[in-house]
Short mmCIF file of C-alpha atoms and ligand atoms in Angstrom, two decimals:
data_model
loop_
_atom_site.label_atom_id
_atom_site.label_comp_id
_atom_site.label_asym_id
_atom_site.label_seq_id
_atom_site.Cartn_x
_atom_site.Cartn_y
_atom_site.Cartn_z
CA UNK A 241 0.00 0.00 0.00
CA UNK A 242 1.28 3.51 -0.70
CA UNK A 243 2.43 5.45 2.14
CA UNK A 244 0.03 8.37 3.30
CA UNK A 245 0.15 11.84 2.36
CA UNK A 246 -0.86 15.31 3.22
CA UNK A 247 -3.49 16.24 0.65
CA UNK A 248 -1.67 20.07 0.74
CA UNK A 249 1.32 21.67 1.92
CA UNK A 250 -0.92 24.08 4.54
CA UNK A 251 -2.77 21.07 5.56
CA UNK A 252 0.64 19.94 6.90
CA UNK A 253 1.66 23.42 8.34
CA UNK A 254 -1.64 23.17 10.39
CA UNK A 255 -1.20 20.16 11.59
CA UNK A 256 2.32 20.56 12.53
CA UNK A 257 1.06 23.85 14.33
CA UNK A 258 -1.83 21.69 15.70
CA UNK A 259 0.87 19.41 16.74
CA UNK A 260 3.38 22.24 18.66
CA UNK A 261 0.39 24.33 20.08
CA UNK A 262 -1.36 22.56 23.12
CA UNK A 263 -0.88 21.72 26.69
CA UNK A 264 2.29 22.69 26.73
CA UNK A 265 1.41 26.36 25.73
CA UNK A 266 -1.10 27.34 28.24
CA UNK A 267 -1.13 24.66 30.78
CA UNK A 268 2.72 23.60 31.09
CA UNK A 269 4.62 26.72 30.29
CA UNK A 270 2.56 29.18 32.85
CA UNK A 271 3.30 26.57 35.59
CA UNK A 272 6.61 25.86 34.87
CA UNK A 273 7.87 29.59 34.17
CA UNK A 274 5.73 30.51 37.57
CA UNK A 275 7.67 27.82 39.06
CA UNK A 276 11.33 28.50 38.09
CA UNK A 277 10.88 32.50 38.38
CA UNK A 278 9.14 33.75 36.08
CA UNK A 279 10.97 36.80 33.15
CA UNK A 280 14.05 34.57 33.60
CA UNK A 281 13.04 31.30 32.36
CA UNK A 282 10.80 33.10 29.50
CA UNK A 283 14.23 35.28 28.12
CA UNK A 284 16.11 31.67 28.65
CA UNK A 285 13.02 29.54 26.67
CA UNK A 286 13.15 32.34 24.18
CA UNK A 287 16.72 31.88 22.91
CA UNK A 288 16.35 28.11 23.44
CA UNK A 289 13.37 28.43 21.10
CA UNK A 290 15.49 30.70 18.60
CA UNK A 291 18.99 29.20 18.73
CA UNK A 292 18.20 25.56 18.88
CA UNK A 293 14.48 24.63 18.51
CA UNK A 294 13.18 26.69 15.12
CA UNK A 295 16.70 24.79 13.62
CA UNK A 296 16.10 21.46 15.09
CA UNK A 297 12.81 21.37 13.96
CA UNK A 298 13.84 21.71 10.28
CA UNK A 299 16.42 18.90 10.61
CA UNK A 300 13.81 16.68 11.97
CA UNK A 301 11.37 17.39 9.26
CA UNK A 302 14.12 17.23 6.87
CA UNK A 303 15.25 13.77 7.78
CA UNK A 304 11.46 12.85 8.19
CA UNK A 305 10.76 13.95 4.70
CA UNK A 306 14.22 12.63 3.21
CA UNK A 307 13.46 9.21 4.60
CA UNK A 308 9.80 9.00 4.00
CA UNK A 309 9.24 6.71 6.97
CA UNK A 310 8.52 6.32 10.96
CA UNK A 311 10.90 7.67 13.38
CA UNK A 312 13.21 4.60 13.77
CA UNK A 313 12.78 3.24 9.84
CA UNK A 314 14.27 6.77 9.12
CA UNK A 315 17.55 6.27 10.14
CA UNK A 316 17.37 2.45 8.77
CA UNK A 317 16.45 3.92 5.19
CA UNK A 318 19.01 6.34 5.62
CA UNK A 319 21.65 5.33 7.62
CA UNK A 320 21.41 1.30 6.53
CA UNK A 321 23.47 -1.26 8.64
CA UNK A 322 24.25 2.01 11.51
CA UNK A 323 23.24 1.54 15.08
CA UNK A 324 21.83 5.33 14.29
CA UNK A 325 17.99 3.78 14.35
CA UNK A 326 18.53 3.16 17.83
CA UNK A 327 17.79 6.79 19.02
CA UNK A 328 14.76 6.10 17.38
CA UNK A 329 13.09 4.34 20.24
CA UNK A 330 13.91 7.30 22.31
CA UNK A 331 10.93 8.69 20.44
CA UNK A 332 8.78 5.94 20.70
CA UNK A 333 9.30 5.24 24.75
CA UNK A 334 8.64 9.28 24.68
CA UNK A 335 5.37 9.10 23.21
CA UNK A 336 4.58 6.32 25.80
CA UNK A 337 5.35 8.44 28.96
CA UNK A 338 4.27 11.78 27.18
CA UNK A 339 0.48 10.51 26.18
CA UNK A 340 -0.19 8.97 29.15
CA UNK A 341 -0.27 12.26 31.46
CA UNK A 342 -0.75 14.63 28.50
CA UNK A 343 -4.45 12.63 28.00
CA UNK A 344 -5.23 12.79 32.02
CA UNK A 345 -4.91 16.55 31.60
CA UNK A 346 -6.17 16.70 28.45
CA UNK A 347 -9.25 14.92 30.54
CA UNK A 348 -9.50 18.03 33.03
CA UNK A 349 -10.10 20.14 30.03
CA UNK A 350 -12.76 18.14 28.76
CA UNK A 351 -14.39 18.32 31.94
CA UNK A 352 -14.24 21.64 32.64
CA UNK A 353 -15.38 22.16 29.39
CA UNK A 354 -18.77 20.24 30.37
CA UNK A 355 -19.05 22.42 33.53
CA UNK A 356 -19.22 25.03 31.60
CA UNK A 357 -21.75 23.96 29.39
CA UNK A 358 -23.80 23.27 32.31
CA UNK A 359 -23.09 26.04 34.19
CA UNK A 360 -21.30 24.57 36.96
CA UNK A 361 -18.16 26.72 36.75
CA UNK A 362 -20.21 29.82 35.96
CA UNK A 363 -19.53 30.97 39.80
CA UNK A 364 -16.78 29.88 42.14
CA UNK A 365 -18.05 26.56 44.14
CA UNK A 366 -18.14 26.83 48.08
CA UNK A 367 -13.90 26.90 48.86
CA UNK A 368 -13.15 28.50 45.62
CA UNK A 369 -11.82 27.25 42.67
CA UNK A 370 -8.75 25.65 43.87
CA UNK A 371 -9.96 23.28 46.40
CA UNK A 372 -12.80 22.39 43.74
CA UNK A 373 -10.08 21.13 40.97
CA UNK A 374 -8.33 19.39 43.73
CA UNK A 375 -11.02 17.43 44.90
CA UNK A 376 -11.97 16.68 41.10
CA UNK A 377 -8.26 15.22 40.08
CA UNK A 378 -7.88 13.32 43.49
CA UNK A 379 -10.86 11.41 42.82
CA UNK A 380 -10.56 8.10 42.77
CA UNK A 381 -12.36 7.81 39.47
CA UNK A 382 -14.18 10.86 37.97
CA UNK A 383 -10.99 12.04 35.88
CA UNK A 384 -10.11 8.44 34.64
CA UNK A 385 -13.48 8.94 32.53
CA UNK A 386 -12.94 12.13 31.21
CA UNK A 387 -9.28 10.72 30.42
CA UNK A 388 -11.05 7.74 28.46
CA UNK A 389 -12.82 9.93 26.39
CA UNK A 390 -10.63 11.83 25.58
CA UNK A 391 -8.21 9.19 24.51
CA UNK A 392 -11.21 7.52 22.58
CA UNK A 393 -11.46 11.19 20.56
CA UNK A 394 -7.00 10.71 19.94
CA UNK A 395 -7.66 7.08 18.47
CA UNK A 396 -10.58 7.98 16.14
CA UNK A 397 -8.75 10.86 14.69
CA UNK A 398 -5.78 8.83 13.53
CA UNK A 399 -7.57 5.94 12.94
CA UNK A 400 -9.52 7.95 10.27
CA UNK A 401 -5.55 8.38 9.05
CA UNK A 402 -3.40 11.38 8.06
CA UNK A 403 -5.88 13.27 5.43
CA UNK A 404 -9.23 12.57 6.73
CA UNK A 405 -8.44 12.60 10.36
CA UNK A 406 -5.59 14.43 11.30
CA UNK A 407 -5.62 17.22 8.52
CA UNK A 408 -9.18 17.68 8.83
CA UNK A 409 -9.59 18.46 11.89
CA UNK A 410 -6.21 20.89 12.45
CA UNK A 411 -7.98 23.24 9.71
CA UNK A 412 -10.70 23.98 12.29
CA UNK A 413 -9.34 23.79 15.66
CA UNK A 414 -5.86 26.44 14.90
CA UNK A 415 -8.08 29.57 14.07
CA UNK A 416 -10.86 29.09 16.82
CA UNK A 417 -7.87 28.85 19.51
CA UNK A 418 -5.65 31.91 18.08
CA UNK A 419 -8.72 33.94 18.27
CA UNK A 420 -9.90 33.25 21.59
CA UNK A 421 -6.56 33.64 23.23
CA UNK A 422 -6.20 36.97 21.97
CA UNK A 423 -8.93 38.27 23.33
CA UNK A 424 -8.68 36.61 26.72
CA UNK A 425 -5.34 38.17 27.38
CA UNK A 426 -6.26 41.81 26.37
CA UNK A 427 -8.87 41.07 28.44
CA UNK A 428 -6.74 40.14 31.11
CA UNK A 429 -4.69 43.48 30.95
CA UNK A 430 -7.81 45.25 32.33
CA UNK A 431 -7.43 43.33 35.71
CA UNK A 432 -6.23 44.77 38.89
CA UNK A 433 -2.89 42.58 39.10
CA UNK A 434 -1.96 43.31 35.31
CA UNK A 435 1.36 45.00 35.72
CA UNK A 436 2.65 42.70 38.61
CA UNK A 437 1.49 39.90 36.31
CA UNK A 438 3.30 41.18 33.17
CA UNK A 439 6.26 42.07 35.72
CA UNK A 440 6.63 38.23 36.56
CA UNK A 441 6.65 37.43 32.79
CA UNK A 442 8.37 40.24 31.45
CA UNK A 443 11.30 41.58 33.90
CA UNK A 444 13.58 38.93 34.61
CA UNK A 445 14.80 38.36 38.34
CA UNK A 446 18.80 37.28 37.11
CA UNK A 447 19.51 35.53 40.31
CA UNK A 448 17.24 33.05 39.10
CA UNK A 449 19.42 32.10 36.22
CA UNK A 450 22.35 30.86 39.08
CA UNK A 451 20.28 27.95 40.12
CA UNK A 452 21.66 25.05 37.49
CA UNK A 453 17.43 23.37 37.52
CA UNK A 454 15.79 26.67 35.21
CA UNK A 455 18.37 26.14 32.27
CA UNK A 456 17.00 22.00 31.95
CA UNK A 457 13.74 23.49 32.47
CA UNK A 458 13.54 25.76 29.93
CA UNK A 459 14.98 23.79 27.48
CA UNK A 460 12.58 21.19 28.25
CA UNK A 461 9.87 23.25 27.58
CA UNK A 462 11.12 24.91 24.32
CA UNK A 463 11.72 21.00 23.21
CA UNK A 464 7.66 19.49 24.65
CA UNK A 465 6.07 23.12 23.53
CA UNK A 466 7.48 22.62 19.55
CA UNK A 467 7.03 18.58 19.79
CA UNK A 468 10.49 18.59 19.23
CA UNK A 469 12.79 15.53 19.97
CA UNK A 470 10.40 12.83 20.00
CA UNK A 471 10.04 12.32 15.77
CA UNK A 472 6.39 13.82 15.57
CA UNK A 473 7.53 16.64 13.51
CA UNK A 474 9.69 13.69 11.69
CA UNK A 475 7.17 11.56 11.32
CA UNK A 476 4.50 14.32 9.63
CA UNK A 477 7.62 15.09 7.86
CA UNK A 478 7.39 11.96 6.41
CA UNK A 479 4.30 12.58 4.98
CA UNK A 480 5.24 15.48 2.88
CA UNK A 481 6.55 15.19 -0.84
CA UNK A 482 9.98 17.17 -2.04
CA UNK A 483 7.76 20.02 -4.15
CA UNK A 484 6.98 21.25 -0.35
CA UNK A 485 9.80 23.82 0.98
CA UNK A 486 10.72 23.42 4.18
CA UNK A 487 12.58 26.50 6.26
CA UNK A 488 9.69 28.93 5.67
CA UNK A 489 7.40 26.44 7.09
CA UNK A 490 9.69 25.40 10.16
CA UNK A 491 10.01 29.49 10.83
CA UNK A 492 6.44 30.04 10.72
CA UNK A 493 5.21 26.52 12.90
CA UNK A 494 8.04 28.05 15.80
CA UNK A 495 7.36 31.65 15.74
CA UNK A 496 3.04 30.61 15.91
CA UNK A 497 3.58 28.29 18.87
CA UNK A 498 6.10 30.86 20.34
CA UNK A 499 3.31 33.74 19.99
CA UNK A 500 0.98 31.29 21.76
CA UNK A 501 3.18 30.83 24.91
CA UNK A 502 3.52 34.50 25.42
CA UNK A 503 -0.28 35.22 24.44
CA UNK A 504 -0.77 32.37 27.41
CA UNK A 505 1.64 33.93 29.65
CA UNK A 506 -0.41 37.61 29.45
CA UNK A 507 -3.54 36.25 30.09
CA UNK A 508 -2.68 33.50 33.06
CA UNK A 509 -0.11 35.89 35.13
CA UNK A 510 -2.03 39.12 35.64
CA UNK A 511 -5.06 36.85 36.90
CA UNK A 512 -2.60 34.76 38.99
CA UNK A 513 -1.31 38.36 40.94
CA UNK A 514 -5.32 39.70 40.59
CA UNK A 515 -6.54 36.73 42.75
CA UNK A 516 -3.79 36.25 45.04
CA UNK A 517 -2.87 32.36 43.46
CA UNK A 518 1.15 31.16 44.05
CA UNK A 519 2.96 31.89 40.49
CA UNK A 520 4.55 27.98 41.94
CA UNK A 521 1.19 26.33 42.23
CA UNK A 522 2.66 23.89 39.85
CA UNK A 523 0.10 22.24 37.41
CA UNK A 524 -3.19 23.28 39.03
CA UNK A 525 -1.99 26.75 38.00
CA UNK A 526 -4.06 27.27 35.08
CA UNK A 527 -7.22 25.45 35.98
CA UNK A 528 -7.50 27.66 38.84
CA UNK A 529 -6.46 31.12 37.01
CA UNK A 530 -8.83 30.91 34.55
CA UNK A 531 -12.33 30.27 36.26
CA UNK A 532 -10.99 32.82 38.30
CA UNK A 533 -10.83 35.46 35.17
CA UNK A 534 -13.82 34.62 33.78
CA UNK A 535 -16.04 34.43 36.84
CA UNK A 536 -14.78 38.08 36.91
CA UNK A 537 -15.74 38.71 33.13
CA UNK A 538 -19.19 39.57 31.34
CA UNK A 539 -20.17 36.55 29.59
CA UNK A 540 -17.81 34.37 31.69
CA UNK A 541 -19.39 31.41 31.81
CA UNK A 542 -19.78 31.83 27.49
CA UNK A 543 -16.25 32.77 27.51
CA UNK A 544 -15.33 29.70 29.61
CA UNK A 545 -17.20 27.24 27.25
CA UNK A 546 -15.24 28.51 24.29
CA UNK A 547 -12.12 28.39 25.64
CA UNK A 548 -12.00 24.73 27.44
CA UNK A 549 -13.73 23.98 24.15
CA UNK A 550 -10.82 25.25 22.03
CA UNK A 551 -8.18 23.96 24.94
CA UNK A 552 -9.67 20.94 24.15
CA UNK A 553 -9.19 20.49 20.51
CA UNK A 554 -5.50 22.22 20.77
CA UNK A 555 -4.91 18.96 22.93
CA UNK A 556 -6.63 17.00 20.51
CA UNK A 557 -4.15 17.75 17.82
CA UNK A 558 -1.33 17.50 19.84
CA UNK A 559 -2.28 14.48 21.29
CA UNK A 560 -2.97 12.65 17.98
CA UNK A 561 0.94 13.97 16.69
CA UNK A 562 1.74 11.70 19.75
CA UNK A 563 0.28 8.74 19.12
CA UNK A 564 1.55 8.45 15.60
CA UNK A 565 4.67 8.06 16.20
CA UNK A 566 4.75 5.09 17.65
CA UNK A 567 1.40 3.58 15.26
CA UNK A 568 3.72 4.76 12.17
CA UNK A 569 6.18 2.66 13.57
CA UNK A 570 4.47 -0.09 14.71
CA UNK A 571 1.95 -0.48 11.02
CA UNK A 572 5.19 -0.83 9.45
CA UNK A 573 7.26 -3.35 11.45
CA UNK A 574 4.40 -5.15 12.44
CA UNK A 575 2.42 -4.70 9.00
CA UNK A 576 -0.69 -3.75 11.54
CA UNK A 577 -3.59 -2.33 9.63
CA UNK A 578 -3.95 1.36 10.76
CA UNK A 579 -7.60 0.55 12.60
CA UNK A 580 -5.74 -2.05 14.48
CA UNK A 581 -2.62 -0.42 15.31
CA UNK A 582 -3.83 3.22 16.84
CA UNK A 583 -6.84 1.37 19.24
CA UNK A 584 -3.97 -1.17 20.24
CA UNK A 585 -1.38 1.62 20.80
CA UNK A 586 -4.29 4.18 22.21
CA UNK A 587 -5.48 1.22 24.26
CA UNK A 588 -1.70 1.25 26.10
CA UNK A 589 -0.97 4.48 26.75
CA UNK A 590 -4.65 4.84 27.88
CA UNK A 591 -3.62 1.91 30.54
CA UNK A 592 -0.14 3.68 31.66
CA UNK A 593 -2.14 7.21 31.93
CA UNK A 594 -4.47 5.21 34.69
CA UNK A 595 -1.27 5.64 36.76
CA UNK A 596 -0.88 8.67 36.42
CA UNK A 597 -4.58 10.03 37.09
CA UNK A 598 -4.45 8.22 40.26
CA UNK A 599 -1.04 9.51 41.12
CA UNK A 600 -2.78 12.67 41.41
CA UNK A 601 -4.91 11.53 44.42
CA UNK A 602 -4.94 8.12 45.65
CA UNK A 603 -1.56 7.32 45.04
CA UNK A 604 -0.21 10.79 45.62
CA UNK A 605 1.98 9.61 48.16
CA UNK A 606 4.33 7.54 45.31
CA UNK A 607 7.04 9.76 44.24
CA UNK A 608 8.86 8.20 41.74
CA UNK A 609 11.54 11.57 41.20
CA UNK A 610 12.53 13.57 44.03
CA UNK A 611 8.91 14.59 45.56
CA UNK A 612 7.65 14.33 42.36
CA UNK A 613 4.51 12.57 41.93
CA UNK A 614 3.63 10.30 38.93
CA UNK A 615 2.62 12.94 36.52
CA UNK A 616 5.14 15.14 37.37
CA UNK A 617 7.67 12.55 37.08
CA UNK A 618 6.84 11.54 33.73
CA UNK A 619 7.08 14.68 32.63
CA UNK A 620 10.36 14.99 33.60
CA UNK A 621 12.05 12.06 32.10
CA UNK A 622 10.83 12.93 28.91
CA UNK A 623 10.72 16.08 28.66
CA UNK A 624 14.09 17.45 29.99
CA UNK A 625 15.84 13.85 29.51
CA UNK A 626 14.63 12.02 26.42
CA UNK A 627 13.38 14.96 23.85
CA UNK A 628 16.87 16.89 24.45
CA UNK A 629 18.09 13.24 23.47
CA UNK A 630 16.32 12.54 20.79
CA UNK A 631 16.99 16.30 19.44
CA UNK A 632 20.59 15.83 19.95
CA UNK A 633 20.78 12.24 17.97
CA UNK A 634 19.38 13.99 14.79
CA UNK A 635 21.50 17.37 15.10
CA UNK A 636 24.09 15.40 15.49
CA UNK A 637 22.61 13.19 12.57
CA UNK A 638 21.84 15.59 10.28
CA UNK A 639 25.31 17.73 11.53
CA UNK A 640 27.89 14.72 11.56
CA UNK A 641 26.35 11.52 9.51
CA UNK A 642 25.28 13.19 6.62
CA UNK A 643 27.54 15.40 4.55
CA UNK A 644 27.03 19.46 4.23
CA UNK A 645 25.79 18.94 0.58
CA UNK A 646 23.07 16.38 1.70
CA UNK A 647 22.06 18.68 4.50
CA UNK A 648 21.44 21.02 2.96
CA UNK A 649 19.48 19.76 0.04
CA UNK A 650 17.34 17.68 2.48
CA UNK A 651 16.39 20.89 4.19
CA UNK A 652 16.29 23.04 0.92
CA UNK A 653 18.95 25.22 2.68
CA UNK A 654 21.16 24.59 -0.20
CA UNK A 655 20.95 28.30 -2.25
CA UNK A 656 19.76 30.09 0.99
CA UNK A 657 22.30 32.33 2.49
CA UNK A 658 21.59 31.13 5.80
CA UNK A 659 22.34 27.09 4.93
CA UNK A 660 25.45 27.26 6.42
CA UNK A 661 24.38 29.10 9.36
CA UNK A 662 21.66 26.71 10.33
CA UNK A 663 24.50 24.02 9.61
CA UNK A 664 26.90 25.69 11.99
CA UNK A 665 24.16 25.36 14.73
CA UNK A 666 22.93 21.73 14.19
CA UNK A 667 26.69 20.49 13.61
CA UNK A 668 27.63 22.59 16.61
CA UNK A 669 26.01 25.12 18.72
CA UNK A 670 22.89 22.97 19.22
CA UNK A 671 24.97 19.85 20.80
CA UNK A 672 27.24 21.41 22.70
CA UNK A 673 24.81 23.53 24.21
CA UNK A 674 22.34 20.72 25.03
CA UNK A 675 25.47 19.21 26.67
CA UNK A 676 26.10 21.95 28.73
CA UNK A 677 22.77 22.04 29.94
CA UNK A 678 23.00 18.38 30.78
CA UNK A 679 26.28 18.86 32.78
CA UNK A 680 25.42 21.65 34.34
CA UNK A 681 21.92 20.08 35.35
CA UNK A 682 23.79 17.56 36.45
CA UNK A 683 25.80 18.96 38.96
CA UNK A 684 29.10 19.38 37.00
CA UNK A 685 29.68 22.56 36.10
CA UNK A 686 28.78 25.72 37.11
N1 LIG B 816 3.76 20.37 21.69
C1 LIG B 816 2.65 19.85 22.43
C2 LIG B 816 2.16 20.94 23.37
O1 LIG B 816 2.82 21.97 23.52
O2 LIG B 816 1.12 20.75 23.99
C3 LIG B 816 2.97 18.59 23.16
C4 LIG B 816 3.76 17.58 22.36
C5 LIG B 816 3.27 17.11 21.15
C6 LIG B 816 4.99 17.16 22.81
C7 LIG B 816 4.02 16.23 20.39
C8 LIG B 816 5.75 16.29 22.08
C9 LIG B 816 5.25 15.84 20.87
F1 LIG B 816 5.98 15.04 20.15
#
């Protein structure tokens, strides 16, 4: 059977966007930057973003689109008889760990959604809005349902396959959410904490930058905010023919999920300072801030629907990004139909997410990291360990295996003035600052 395609070269910008823009936008980046200190850690992800994301995301796409397969038959098509296919499964154990919390949250929003709907959330419930979410994620089984459905909505979309499902459905979701977020944080301006709120984001504290933990921190958000690392962008690379040019598009799919991150940070951090919430709440941080805003708002509770609505769907098509990577993979080593391969795969990660809902309650007291919980811990290994891994394998890949005149053409850098640039930063910059990062996160320098 011939391998899938994206019926049009937008359809694959949206879904790549659909892919970066999520979660990690609104709900992960305003905990973690209220967690490690705020204007630091955004100046920090910002040149992470610039220096080595926007390039590593066109050598992944690149060696997706060169190869024209799954994230470990990439480097066997390219790199035949090389142990280089082994980083590979750093992608595939990534999308393991990263579905299974990124559907339990992706559950919350569903279900705040619905309390929306019917009105529920409309006005703060008795002990305000914090002890409300609490009590919702530490039940026992309330979010595992929400978490069900929403992983039965991630199946059906790539069980429908790349055009029908995953295209179709990016084409819709991207405009609702830019427009919505937008107006949420100008509305958000007009609150009584905005300029302490835009101080946190916006004027960096430096002494946070001498504590080694921020530097891993924001490089593991710039990698999970542009799905970087893990061969999602790879594998929808894979799915594009040659005729489509790649550095404009790999520009434009960083800059749009950058814009959302800072659009998310203006409307979450005046609210947090306007209603007296910890900028280090840690994940709760945005399910509380937000009720909080719109309770405030005319046509809150309308505004509310909309937005877990459109929170919703930017999950959605991140979520689905996930969970290809490792169906891609599996159809073709297996030979799997597609039907069977994403409820199988969907089926798992479903399973190992069960963990991770009731590590937010029942089993709070397991702490597999530090005082980490489950979810938390998760997080970590794959977001600051195993997508700065997998993003250093293909710099170094696309830097070291292949030869300048191959980079370049795979990225269609080759008559651009800034090829050798970009080169300069995937051969070099790129690894030796992920390196450093490691080292220094590591306890050995600094
Ligand atoms: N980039 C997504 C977000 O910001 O929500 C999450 C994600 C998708 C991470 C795909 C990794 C990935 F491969």
């Amino acid at each position: 059977m011939a391998r899938e395609k994206w019926a049009s070269k937008l359809g694959f910008m949206l879904a790549a966007m659909g892919s970066a823009v999520g979660l990690g936008n609104i709900w992960r980046f305003s905990y973690v930057a209220g967690e490690s200190g705020g204007g630091a850690f955004l100046l920090l992800y910002l040149v992470f973003v610039l220096l080595i994301g926007i390039p590593l995301l066109l050598s992944e796409v690149s060696i997706g689109r060169k190869a024209q397969s799954d994230v470990v038959g990439a480097y066997k098509e390219i790199a035949p008889g090389t142990p280089w296919y082994l980083t590979g499964f750093f992608g595939v154990i990534s999308s393991f760990l990263i579905l299974s919390f990124y559907g339990v949250v992706a559950g919350w929003s569903i279900y705040y959604f619905w309390n929306y709907v019917n009105g529920q959330l409309f006005t703060s419930p008795a002990g305000g809005y914090g002890a409300a979410f609490e009590g919702f994620i530490g039940h026992a089984w309330h979010p595992i349902g929400w978490h069900a459905f929403f992983m039965i909505l991630t199946i059906l979309i790539v069980y429908n396959g790349v055009k029908k499902g995953i295209e179709a459905a990016n084409k819709v979701f991207m405009p609702t959410l830019a427009v919505l977020l937008v107006a949420l944080a100008i509305y958000s301006l007009t609150l009584e904490g905005a300029a302490e709120g835009l101080a946190f984001l916006f004027q960096p504290d430096w002494s946070a930058l001498s504590k080694p933990s921020i530097y891993l921190a924001a490089l593991g958000q710039a990698f999970f905010s542009l799905s970087l690392g893990m061969g999602a962008m790879l594998t929808y690379g894979s799915y594009l023919s040659k005729e489509n040019k790649l550095p404009s598009a790999t520009v434009g799919i960083g800059l749009m999920d950058t814009f959302f991150a800072i659009v998310s940070g203006i409307m979450i951090f005046p609210a947090v300072f306007a209603f007296g919430i910890q900028p280090s709440s840690g994940p709760p941080l945005a399910f509380i801030t937000l009720p909080s805003i719109f309770e405030q708002m005319p046509l809150g509770g309308f505004v509310g629907i909309v937005f877990f609505f459109s929170l919703a769907l930017a999950s959605l098509s991140s979520s689905v990004s996930i969970l290809e990577v490792p169906v891609a993979y599996f159809m073709r080593v297996f030979k799997w139909s597609r039907h069977f391969t994403s409820v199988i795969t969907g089926m798992v990660m479903f399973v190992l997410g069960l963990a991770v809902s009731l590590g937010m309650g029942v089993w709070s007291g397991i702490t597999p990291i530090g005082d980490n919980n489950i979810l938390d811990s998760m997080d970590y290994i794959a977001s600051n360990i195993l997508l700065p891994l997998g993003g250093l394998s293909m710099a170094l890949f696309v830097g070291w295996y292949l030869t300048k005149d191959q980079a370049l053409e795979a990225s269609d850098m080759t008559r651009l003035p800034l090829g050798p640039v970009w080169l300069t930063i995937v051969k070099y910059v790129a690894p030796v600052m992920i390196i450093l990062i490691f080292l220094n996160a590591l306890g050995f320098i600094g």
